Coordinates of C-alpha atoms in Angstrom, one line a residue:
X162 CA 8.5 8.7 -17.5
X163 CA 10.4 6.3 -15.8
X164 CA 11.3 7.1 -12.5
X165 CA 8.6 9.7 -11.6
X166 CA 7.4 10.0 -8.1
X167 CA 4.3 11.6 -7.0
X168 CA 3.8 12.6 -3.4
X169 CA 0.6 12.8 -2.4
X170 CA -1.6 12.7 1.1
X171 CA -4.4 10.1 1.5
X172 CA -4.2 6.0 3.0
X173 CA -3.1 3.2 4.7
X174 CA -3.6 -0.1 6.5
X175 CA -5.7 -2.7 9.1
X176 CA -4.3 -6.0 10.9
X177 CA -5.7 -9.3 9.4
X178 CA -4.1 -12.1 11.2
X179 CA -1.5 -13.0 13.8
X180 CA 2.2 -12.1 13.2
X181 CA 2.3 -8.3 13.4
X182 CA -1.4 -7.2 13.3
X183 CA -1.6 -4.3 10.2
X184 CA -3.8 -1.7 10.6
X185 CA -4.9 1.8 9.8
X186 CA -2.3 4.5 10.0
X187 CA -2.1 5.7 13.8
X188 CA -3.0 9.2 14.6
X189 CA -1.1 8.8 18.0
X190 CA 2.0 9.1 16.5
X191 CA 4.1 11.8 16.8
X192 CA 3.6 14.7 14.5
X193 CA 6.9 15.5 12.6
X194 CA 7.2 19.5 11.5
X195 CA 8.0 20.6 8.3
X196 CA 6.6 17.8 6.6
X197 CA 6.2 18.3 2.9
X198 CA 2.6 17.5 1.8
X199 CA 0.2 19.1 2.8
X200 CA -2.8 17.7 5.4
X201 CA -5.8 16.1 3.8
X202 CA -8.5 14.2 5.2
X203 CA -7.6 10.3 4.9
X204 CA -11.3 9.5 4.0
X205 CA -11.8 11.5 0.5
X206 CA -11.3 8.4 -1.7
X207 CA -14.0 10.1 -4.0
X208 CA -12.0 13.6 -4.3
X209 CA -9.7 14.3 -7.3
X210 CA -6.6 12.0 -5.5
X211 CA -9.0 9.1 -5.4
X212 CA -9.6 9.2 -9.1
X213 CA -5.9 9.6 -9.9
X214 CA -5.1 6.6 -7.9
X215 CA -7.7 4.4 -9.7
X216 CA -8.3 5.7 -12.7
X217 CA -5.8 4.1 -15.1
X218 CA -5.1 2.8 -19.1
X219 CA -8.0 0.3 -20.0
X220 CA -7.3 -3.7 -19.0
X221 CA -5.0 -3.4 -16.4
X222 CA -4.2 -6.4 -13.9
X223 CA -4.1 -5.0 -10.6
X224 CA -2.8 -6.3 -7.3
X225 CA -3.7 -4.8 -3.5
X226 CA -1.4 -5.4 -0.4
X227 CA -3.7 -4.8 2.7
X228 CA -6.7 -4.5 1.3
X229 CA -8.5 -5.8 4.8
X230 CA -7.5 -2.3 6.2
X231 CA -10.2 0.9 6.4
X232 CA -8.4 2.4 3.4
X233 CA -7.9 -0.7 1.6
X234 CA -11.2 -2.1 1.4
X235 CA -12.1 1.8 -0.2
X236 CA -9.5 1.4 -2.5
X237 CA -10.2 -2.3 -3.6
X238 CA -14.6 -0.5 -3.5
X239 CA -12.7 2.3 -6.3
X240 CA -10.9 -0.4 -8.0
X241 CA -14.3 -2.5 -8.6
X242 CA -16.0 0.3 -9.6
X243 CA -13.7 0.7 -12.5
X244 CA -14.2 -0.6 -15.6
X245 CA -10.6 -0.5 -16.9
X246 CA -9.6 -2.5 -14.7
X247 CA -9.4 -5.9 -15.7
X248 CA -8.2 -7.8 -13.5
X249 CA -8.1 -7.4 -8.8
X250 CA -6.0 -9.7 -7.3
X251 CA -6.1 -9.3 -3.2
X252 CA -3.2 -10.6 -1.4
X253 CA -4.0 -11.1 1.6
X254 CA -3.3 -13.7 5.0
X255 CA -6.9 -14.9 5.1
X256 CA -9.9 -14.7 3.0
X257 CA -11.5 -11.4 3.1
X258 CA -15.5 -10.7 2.5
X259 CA -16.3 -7.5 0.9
X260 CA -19.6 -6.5 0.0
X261 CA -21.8 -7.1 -3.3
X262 CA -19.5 -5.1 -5.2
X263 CA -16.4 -7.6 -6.0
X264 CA -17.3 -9.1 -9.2
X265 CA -15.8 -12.1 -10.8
X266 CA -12.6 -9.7 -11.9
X267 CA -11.5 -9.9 -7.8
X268 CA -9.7 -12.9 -6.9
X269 CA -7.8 -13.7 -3.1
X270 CA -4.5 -14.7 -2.7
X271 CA -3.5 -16.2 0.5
X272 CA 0.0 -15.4 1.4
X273 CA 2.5 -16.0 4.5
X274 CA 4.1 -12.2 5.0
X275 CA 6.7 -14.7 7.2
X276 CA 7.7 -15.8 3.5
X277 CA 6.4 -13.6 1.0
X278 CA 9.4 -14.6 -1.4
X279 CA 8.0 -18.3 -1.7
X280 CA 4.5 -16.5 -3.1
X281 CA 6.0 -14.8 -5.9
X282 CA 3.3 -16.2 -8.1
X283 CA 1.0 -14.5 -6.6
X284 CA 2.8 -11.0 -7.4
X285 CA 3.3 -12.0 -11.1
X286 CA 1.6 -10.5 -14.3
X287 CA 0.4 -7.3 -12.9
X288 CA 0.7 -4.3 -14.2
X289 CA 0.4 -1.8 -11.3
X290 CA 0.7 -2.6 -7.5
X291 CA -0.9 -0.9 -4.6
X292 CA 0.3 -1.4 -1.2
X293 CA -1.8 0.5 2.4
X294 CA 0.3 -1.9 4.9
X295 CA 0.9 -0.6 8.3
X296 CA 0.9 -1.0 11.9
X297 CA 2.2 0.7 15.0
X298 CA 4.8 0.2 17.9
X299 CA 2.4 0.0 20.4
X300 CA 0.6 -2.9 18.5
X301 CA 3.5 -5.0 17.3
X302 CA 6.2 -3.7 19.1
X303 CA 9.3 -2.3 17.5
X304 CA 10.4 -5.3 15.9
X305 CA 7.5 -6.2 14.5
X306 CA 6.8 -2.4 13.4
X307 CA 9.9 -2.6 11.6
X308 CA 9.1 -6.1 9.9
X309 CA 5.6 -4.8 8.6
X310 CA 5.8 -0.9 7.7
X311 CA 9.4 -1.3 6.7
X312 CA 10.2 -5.3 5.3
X313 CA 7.0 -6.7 4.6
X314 CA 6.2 -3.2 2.4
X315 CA 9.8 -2.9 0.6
X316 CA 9.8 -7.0 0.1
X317 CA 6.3 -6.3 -2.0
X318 CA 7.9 -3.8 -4.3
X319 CA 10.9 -5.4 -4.8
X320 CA 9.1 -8.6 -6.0
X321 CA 6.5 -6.5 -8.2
X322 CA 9.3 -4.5 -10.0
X323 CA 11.6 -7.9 -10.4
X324 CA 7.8 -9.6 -12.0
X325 CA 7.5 -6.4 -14.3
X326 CA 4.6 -4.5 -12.6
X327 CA 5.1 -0.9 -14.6
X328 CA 3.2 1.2 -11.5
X329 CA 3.4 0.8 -7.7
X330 CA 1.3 3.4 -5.3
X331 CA 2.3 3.4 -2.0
X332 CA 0.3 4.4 1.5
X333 CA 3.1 6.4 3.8
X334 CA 2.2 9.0 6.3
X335 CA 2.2 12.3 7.0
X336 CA 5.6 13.2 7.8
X337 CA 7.9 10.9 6.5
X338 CA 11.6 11.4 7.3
X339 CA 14.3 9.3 7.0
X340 CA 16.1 12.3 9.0
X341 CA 13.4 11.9 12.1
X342 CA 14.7 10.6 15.3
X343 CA 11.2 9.2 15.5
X344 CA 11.0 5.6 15.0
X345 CA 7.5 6.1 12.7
X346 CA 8.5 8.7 10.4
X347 CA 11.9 7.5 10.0
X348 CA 10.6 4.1 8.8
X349 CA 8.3 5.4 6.8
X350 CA 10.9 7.7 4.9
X351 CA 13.2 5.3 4.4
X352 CA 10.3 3.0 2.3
X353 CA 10.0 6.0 0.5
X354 CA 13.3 6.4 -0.4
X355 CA 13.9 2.6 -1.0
X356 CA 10.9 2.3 -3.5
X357 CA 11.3 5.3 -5.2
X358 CA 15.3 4.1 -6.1
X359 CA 13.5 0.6 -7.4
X360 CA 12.6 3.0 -10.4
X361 CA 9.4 2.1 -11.8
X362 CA 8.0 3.3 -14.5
X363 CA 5.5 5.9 -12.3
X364 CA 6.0 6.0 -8.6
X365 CA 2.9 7.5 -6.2
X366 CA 3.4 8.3 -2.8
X367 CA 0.7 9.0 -0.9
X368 CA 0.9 10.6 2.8
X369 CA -2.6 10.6 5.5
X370 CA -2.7 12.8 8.0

């Protein structure tokens, strides 16, 4: 159904290179009440959630933005592991090593986040997206906060829904609120709300404690 958005609770990301350096989701950040998931421990990527996120139709073509992160690397380990998936393309700003379990089906991309439009290639002919990019403030600074959780995250989607990719799962944070007066959860509601209006065909949201 197009348009649907699913909010759920459980990634995000790790710094690779120089630039702003992408990490796991901070847990020094302030805590924002009243947020609307519910807590779950960010490390269950065998629980039900984990299947939903990787358990797809048969022969998709799959890409992963940030896969160098804690979370990504046990997304991209759930992604090898299953068969319907055809196809793992890992963008990335320098060449990754995973363990024996990539298989021929996993290909690198190396991409400039400085210039992400001149890589659309690398975006193209895939049908669902996932993206765990993050930093912090006190890594990057606010600028370079902004550039990565906010930028470099909505760039990726909008290039994705312009090359056709159907599905795009997303790595937010417990707490997001465009509302907040909290740099962290503000930026991280606004993605929200900026992906979810791209309208792809199924939208999931997914929000670590």
């Amino acid at each position: 159904m197009p348009g649907e958005v699913n909010k759920e609770e459980q990634m995000t990301e790790q710094p690779t290179a120089e630039q702003p350096e992408v990490e796991a989701t901070p847990t020094e950040e302030p805590e924002v009440p009243n947020a609307e998931v519910p807590n779950q421990e960010q490390d269950q990527l065998h629980s039900e959630n984990a299947e939903k996120v990787c358990s797809q139709p048969q022969s998709l073509r799959a890409f992963v933005v940030g896969g160098s992160g804690e979370v990504g690397k046990q997304l991209v380990k759930q992604l090898a592991f299953n068969s319907d998936i055809k196809q793992i393309t890992l963008i990335v700003r320098q060449p990754i090593k995973y363990d024996d379990y990539i298989d021929n089906r996993t290909v690198q991309k190396i991409v400039d986040f400085e210039k992400l439009e001149e890589h659309k290639d690398a975006f193209a002919e895939h049908d669902v997206g996932y993206c765990t990019l993050g930093t912090t403030r006190g890594r990057a600074g606010v600028d370079g906060f902004k550039r990565v959780d906010h930028d470099y995250v909505v760039t990726v989607a909008k290039m994705a829904k312009e090359l056709g990719c159907k599905q795009f799962h997303l790595c937010s944070s417990k707490g997001a609120n465009e509302k907040s007066t909290i740099l962290y959860p503000k930026v991280k509601g606004q993605v929200e709300r900026e992906i979810t209006e791209m309208n792809f065909d199924k939208c999931f949201i997914y929000r670590p404690g």
